[in-house]
Short mmCIF file of C-alpha atoms in Angstrom, two decimals:
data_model
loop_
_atom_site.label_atom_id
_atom_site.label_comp_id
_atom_site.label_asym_id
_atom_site.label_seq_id
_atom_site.Cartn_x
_atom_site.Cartn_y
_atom_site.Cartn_z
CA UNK A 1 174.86 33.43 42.35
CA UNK A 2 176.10 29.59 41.34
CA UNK A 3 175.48 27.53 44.23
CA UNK A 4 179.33 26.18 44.48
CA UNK A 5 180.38 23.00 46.50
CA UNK A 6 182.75 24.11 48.60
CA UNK A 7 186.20 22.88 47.86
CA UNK A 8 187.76 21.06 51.23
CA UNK A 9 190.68 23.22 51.50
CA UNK A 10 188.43 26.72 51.38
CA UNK A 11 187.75 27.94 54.48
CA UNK A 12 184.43 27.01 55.42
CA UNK A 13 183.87 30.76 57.15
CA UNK A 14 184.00 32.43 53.73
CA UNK A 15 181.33 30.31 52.18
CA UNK A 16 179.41 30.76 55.06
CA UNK A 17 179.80 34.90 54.87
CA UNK A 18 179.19 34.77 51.27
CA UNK A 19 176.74 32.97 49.44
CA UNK A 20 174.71 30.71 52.32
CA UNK A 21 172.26 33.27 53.44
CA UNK A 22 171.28 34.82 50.40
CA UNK A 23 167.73 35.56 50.19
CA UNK A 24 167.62 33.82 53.76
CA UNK A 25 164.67 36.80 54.45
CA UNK A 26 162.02 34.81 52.59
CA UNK A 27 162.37 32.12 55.72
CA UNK A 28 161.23 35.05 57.50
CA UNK A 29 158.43 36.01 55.23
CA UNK A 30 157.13 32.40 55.26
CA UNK A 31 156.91 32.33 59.30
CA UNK A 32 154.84 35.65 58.71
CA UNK A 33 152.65 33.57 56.77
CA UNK A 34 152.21 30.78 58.83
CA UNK A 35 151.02 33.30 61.82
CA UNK A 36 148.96 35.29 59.29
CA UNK A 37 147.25 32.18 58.40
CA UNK A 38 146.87 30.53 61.69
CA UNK A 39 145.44 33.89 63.39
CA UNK A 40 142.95 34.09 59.92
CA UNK A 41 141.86 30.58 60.22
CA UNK A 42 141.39 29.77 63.87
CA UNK A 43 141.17 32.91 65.70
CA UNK A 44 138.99 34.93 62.92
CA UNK A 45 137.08 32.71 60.43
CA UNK A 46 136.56 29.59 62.41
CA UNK A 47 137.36 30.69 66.17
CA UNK A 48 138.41 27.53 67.64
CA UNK A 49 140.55 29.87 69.61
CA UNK A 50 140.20 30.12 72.98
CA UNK A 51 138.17 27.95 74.04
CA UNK A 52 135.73 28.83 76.46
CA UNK A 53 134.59 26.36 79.16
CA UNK A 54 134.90 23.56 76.52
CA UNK A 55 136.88 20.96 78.43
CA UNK A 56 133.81 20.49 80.91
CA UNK A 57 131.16 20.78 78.49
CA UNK A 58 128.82 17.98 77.67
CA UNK A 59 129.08 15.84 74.25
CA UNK A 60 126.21 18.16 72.99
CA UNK A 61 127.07 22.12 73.95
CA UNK A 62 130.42 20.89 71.28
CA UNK A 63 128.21 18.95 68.82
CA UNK A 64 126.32 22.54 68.86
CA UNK A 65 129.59 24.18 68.77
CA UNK A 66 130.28 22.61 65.66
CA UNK A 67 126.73 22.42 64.35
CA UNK A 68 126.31 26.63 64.52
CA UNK A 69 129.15 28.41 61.69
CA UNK A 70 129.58 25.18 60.34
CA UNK A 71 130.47 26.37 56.66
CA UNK A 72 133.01 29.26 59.02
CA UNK A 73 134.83 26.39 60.79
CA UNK A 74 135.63 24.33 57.67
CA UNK A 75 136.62 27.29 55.99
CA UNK A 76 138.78 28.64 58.71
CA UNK A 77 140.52 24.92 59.25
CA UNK A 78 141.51 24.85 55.68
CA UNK A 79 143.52 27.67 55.78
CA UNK A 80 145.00 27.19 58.68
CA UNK A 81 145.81 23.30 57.15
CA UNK A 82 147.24 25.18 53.82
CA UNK A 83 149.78 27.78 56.31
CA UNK A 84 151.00 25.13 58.64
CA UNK A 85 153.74 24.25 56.68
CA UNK A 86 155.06 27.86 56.25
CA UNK A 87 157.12 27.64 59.00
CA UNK A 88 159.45 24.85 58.16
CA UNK A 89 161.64 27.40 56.80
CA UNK A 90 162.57 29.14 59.32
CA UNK A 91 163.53 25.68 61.25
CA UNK A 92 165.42 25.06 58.24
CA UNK A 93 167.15 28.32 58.41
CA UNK A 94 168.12 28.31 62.53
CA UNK A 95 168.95 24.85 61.89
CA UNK A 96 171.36 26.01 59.35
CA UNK A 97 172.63 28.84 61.28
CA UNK A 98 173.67 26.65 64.24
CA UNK A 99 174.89 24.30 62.22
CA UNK A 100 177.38 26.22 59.96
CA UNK A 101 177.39 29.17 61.65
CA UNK A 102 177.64 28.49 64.86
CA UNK A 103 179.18 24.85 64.23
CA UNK A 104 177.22 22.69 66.14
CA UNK A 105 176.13 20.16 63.43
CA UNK A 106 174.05 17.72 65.64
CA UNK A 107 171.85 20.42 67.21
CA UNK A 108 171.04 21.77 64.46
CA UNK A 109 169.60 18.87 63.05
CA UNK A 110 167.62 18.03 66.10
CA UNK A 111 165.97 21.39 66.31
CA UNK A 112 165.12 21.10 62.48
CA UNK A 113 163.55 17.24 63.36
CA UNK A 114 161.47 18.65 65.98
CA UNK A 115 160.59 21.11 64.58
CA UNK A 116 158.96 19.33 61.65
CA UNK A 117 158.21 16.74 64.66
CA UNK A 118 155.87 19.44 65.75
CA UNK A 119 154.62 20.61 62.87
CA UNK A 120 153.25 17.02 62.63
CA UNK A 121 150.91 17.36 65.86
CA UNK A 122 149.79 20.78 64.60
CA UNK A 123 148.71 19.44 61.13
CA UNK A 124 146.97 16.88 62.88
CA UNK A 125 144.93 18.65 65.48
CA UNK A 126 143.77 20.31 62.19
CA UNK A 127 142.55 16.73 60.80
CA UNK A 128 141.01 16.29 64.18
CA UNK A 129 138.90 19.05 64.12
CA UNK A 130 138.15 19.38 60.74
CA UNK A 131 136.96 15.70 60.84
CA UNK A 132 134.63 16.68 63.31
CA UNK A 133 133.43 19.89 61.76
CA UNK A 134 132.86 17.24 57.92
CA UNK A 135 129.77 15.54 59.57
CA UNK A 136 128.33 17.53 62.28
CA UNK A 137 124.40 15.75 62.77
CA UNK A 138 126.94 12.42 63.62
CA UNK A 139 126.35 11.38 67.45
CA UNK A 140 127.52 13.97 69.62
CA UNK A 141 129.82 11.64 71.84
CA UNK A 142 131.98 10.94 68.19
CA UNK A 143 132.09 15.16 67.76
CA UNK A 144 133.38 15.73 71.35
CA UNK A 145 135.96 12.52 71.27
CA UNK A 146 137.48 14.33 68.04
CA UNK A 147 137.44 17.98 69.41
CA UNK A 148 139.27 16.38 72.24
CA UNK A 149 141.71 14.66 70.56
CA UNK A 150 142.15 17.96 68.42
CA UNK A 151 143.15 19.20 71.49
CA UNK A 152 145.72 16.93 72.91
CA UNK A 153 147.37 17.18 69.64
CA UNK A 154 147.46 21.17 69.75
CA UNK A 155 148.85 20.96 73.40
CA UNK A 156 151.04 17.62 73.09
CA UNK A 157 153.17 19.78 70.56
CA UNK A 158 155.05 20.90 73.86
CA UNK A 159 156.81 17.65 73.76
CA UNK A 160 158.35 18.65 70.33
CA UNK A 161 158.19 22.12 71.06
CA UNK A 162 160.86 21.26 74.44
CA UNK A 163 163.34 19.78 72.44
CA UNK A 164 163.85 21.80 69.91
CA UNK A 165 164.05 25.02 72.17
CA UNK A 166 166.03 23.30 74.17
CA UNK A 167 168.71 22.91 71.49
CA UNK A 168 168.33 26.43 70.85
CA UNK A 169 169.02 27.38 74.24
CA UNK A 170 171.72 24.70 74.40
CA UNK A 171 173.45 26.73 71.32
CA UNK A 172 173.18 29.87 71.94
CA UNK A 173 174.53 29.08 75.30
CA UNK A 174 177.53 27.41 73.85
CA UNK A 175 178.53 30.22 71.46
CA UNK A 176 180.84 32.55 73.52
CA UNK A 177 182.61 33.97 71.18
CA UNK A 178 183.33 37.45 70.95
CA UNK A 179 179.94 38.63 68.59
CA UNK A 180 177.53 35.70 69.10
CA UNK A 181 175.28 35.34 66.52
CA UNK A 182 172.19 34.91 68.28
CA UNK A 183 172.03 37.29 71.81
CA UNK A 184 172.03 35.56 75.07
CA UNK A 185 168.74 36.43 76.22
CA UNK A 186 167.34 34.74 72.76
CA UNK A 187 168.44 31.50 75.18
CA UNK A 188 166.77 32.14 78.10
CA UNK A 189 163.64 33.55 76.15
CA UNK A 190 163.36 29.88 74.98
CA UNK A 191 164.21 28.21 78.40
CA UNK A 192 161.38 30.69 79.40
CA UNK A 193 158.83 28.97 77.02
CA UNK A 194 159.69 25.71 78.07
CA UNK A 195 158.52 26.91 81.88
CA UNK A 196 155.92 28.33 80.68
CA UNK A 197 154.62 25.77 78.41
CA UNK A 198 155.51 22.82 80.12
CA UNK A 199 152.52 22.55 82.73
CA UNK A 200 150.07 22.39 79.84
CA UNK A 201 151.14 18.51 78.73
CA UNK A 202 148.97 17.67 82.41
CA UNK A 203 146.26 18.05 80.16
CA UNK A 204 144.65 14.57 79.80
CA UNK A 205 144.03 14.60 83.28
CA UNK A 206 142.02 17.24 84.09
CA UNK A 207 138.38 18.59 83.03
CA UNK A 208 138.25 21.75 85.31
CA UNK A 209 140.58 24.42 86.97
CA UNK A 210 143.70 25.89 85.83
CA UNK A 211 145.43 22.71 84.18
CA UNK A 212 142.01 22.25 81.59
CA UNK A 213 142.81 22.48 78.17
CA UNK A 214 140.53 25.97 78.57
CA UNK A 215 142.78 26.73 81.54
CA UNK A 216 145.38 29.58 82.80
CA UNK A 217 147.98 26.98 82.50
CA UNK A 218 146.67 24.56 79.90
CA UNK A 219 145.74 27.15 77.22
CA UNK A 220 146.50 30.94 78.13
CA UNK A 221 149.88 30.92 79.38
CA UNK A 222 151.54 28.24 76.72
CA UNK A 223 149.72 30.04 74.17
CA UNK A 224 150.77 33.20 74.87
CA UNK A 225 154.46 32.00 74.96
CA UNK A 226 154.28 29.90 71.83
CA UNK A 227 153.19 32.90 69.35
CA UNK A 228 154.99 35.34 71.52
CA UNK A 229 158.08 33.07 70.82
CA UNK A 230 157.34 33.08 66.94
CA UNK A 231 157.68 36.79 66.97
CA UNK A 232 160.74 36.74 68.58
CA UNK A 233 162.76 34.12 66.73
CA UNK A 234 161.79 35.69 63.77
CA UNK A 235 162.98 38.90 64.75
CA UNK A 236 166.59 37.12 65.88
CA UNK A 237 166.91 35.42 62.96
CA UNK A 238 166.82 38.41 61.17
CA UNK A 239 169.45 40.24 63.18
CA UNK A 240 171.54 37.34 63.04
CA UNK A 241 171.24 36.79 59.24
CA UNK A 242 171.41 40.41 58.89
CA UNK A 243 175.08 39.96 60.73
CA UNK A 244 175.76 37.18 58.85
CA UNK A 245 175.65 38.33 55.73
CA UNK A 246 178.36 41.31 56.07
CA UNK A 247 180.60 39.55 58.58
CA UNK B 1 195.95 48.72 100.43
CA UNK B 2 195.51 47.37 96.19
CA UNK B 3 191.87 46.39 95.63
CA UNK B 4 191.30 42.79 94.48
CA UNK B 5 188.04 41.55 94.01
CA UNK B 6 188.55 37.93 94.49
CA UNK B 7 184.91 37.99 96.58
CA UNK B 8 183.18 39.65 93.89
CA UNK B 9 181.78 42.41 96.24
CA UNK B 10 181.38 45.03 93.26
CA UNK B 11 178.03 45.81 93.36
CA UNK B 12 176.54 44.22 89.82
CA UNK B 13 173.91 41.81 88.48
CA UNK B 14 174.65 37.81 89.54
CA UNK B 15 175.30 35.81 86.43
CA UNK B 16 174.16 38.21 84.01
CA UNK B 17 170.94 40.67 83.49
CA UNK B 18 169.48 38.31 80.75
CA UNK B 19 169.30 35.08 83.13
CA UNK B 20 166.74 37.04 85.38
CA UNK B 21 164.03 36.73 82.33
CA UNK B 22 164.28 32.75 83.21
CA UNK B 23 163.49 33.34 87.31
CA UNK B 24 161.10 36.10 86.38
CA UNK B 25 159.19 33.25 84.08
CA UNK B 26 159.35 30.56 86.56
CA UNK B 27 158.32 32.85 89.09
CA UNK B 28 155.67 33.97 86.79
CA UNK B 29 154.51 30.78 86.37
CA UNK B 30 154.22 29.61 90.17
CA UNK B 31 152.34 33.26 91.11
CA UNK B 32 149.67 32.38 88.34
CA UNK B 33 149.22 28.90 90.23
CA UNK B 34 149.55 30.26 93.58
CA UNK B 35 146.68 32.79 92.78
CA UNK B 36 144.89 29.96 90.96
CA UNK B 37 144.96 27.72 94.36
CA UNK B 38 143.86 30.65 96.94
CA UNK B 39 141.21 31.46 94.17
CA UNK B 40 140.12 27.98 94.01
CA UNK B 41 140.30 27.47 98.07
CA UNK B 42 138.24 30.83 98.67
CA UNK B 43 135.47 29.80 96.14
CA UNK B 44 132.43 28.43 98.37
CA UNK B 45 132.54 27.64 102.19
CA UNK B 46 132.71 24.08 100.62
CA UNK B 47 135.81 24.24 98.86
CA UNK B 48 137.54 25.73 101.40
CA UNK B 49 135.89 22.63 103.76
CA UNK B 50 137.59 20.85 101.30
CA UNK B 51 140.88 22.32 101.61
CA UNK B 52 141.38 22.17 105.25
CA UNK B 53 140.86 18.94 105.23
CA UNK B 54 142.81 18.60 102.78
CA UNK B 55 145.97 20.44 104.40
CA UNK B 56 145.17 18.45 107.55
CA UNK B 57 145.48 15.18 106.03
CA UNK B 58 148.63 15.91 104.95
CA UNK B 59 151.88 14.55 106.38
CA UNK B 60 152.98 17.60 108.08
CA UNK B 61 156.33 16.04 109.73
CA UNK B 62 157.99 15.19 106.12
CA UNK B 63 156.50 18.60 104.91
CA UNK B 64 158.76 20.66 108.20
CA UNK B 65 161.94 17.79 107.16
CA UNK B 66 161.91 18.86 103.37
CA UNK B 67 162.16 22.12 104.33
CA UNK B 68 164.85 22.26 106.66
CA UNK B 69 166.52 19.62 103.87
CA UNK B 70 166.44 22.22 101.21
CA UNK B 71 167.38 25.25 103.57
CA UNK B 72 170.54 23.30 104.11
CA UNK B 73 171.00 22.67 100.78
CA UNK B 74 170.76 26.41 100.15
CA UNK B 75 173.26 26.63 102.38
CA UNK B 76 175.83 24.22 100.88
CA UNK B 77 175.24 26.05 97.88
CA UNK B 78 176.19 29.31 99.24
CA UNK B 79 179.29 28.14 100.54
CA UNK B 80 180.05 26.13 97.52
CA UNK B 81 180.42 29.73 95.90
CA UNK B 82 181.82 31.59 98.28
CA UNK B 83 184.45 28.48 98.03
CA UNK B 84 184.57 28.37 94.04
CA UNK B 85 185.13 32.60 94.82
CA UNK B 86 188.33 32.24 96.64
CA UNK B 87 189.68 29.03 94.78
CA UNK B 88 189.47 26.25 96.84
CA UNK B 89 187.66 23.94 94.13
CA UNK B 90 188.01 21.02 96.25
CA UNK B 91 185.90 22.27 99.47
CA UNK B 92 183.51 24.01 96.74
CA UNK B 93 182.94 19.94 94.88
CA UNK B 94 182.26 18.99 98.54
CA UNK B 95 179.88 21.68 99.51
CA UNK B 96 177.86 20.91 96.21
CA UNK B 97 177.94 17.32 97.20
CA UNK B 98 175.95 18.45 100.34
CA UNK B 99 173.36 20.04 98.31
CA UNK B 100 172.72 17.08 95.54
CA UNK B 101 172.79 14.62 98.83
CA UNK B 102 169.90 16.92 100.44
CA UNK B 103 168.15 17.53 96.57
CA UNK B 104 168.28 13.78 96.96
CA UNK B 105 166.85 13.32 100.15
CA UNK B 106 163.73 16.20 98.96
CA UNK B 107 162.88 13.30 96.00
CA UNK B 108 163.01 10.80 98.40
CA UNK B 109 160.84 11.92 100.92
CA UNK B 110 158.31 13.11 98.83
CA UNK B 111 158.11 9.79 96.79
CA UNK B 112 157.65 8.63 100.26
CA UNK B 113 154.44 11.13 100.67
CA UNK B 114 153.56 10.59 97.04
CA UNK B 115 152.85 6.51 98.26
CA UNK B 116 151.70 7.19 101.66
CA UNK B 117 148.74 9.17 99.59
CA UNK B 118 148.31 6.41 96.64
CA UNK B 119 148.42 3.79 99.30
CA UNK B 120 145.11 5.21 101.38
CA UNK B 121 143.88 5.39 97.74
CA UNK B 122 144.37 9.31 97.32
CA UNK B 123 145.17 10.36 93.66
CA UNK B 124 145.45 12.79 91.75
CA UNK B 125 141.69 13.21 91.23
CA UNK B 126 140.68 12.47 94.81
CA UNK B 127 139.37 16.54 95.06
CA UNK B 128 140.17 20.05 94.40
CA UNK B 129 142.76 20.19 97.33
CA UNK B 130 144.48 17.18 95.88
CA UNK B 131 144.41 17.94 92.39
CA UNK B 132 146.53 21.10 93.06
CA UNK B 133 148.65 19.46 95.15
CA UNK B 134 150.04 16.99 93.26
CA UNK B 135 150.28 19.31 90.22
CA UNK B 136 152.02 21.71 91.90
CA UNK B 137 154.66 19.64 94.18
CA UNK B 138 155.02 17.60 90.93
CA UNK B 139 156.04 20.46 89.10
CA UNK B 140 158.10 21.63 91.78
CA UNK B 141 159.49 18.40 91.84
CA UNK B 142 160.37 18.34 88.67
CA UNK B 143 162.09 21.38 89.28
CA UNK B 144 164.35 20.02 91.98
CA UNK B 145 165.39 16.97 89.71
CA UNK B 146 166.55 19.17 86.78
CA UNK B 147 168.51 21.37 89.87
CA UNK B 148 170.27 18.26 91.11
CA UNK B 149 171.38 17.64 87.28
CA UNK B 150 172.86 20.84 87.25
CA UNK B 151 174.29 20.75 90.47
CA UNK B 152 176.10 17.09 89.05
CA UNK B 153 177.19 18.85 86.10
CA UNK B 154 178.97 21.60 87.42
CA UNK B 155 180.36 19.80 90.12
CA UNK B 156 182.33 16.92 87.35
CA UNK B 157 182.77 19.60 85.25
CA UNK B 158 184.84 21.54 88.51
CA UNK B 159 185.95 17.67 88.96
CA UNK B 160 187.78 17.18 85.38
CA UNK B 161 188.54 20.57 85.18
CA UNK B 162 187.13 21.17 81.68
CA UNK B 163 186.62 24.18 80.27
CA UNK B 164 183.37 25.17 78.55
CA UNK B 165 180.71 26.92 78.09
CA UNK B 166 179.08 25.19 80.93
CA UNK B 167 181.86 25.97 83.76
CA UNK B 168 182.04 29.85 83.02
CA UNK B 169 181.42 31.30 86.70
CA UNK B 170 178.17 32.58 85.13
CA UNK B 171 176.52 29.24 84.71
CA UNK B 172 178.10 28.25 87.89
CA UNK B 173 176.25 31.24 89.83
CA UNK B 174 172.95 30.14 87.57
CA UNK B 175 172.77 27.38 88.54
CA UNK B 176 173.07 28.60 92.82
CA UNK B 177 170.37 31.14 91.73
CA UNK B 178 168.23 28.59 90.02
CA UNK B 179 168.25 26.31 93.28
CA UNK B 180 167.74 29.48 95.66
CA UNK B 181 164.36 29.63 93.73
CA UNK B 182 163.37 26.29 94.24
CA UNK B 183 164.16 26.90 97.97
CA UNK B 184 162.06 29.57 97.87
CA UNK B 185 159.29 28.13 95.87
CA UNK B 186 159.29 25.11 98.41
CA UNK B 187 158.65 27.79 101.03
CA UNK B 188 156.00 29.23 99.15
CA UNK B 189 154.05 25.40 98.78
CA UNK B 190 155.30 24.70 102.13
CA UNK B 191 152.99 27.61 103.70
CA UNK B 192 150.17 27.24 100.56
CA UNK B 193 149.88 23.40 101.47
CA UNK B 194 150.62 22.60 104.98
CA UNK B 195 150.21 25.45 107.16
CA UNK B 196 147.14 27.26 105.83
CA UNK B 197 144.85 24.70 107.68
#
């Protein structure tokens, strides 16, 4: 199908309906990716993931962390470095669905920006670490510095992260019209990861209890709602390109 | 006599069945701390030396205040609906202006408390007790501010009369529920903080 330029006086609806979300389920697809790759790389092959007790360890229990599976941990970074960017099209696609679709240009573009915002910090905790998994005999206080920073990065994504479900929530609130396209708990599903992730930016100032990056609140909780919310915005997006496409 | 339910006295789901997922996260979220904090205070004899003194040290006269301010609040809120319910918009901008007045006087207060503590050179990382205590009234703070922005919104919006998506009486009754839980949560920090001495 010719990708056609819309011609001003043709309604905008039937372009829309027609041709804009063809092959939109490879956005889909992509996100799969991302998750398969992130779940291979840092759960599986190099398991970062969760970490245990590390936030009050000593420079030397994580220069030994990174000193044992070596070989594993660069392995498993790289992967999860190559699928990061797999999930910039499905920002691209909600951003175009609440843009066109739901005819809200301006949120749509600020949930696409922070989205690849946040796709920043996630590329970079991946630097962090991997930098500290390239030289592991280095002095141990360099190897714990990085891991730490690797950290911050992974958890400071909530600052993206906010605003861009935010717009999301902010949309989906403001389309009440008779079939929405995305369904209203989709909104409050996001305003529910904000909650949940929001205590984990306290981070930085805490080495023990619940707000520790190896915490209930710092790590399990915002983790839990972050990949839990991948799931589910994939699956909306695919019920609301699904109705798209036939409206 | 013909049945008009101007009250809204048919049994059914405030705002709408979806909007309880958002409490039932919050909530979530606070029960995880509040089991985190008796966890922590019931660790060692020491700890929970730590957290009596703690609770004692605290100013217990502002505590008792912010909780009668944000019972009131609750109040004004209720009758801000009950107003918005049978139409009289102007008592209902009024009532809210109650409630963001005593949401005001919560912030105040506790930035009051917040700089009695950093004055006697108490921080965040003074002890356990402390730690958890400004974390948690923080967040609940937090809460409260984002509540008073609602509460402003929906009472200009009621103001200008503009019709949106963010006037519906849904979002309206949201927004009471969402500052019924912060009343509540208060109580819950209230009792966790202050009173378990």
């Amino acid at each position: 199908m010719e990708y056609v330029q819309a011609p001003i006086l043709m309604s905008q609806e039937v372009i829309t309906k027609t041709y804009r979300y063809e092959n939109a389920e490879y956005a889909i697809y992509s996100t799969a990716f991302m998750v398969f790759c992130t779940v291979l790389g840092l759960f599986i092959v190099a398991p970062m993931f969760p970490p245990f007790g590390q936030a009050s360890a000593s420079a030397e229990t994580i220069s030994a962390f990174y000193q044992e599976g070596n070989l594993s941990k660069k392995i498993g970074l790289c992967i999860m470095m190559f699928g990061t960017p797999f999930i910039i099209p499905l920002f691209a696609l909600i951003g175009e669905i609440i843009r066109r679709s739901m005819n809200m240009p301006i949120l749509g573009s600020v949930q696409y920006g922070s989205g690849l915002f946040g796709i920043l910090f996630t590329f970079m905790m991946t630097v962090s670490w991997g930098t500290a998994a390239f030289r592991p005999e280095r002095t141990p206080d360099v190897t714990q510095a990085l891991h730490d920073m690797g950290w911050l990065f992974a958890t400071w994504v909530a600052s993206a992260t906010l605003l861009q479900a935010v717009c999301i929530c902010i949309a989906v609130f403001k389309d009440i019209r008779e079939v929405p396209v995305f369904p209203r708990w989709f909104g409050y599903y996001c305003a529910w990861m904000i909650v949940l992730a929001f205590p984990a930016c306290l981070i930085n100032i805490f080495h023990t209890g619940p707000f520790a990056y190896d915490g209930l609140l710092g790590f399990w909780l915002p983790y839990v709602a972050l990949f839990s919310w991948f799931g589910v915005s994939m699956v909306c997006v695919w019920h609301a390109v699904k109705k798209l496409k036939v409206a | 006599m013909q049945h008009i339910d101007t009250m809204n006295t048919e049994r059914r789901v405030p705002v709408e069945p979806d909007f309880w997922l958002l409490i039932f996260g919050d909530l979530t979220v606070f029960s995880v701390m509040f089991i985190a904090f008796m966890l922590r205070r019931f660790e060692s004899a020491e700890t929970h030396a730590v957290f009596s003194m703690g609770a004692e040290s605290l100013n217990q006269p502002i505590g008792l205040t912010n909780t009668l301010i944000l019972l009131t609040s609750s109040y004004a809120v209720v009758l801000a609906l009950s107003h918005y319910r049978s139409g009289d918009l102007r008592r209902m901008i009024r009532s809210i202006g109650i409630a963001i007045v005593c949401g005001l006087g919560f912030v105040c207060l506790k930035i009051v408390e917040y700089t009695e503590k950093i004055n006697q050179g108490i921080t965040v990382t003074e002890d356990r007790f402390f730690e958890l205590y400004f974390t948690f009234t923080g967040i609940h703070l937090l809460h409260v501010v984002i509540g008073i922005c609602l509460l402003t919104t929906v009472a200009y919006r009621t103001f200008v009369k503009k019709h949106d998506a963010f006037s519906t009486p849904g979002f309206i009754e949201g927004v009471a529920c969402y500052w019924h839980m912060i009343d509540l949560l208060w109580l819950m920090l209230f009792s966790l903080f202050y009173l378990l001495g």
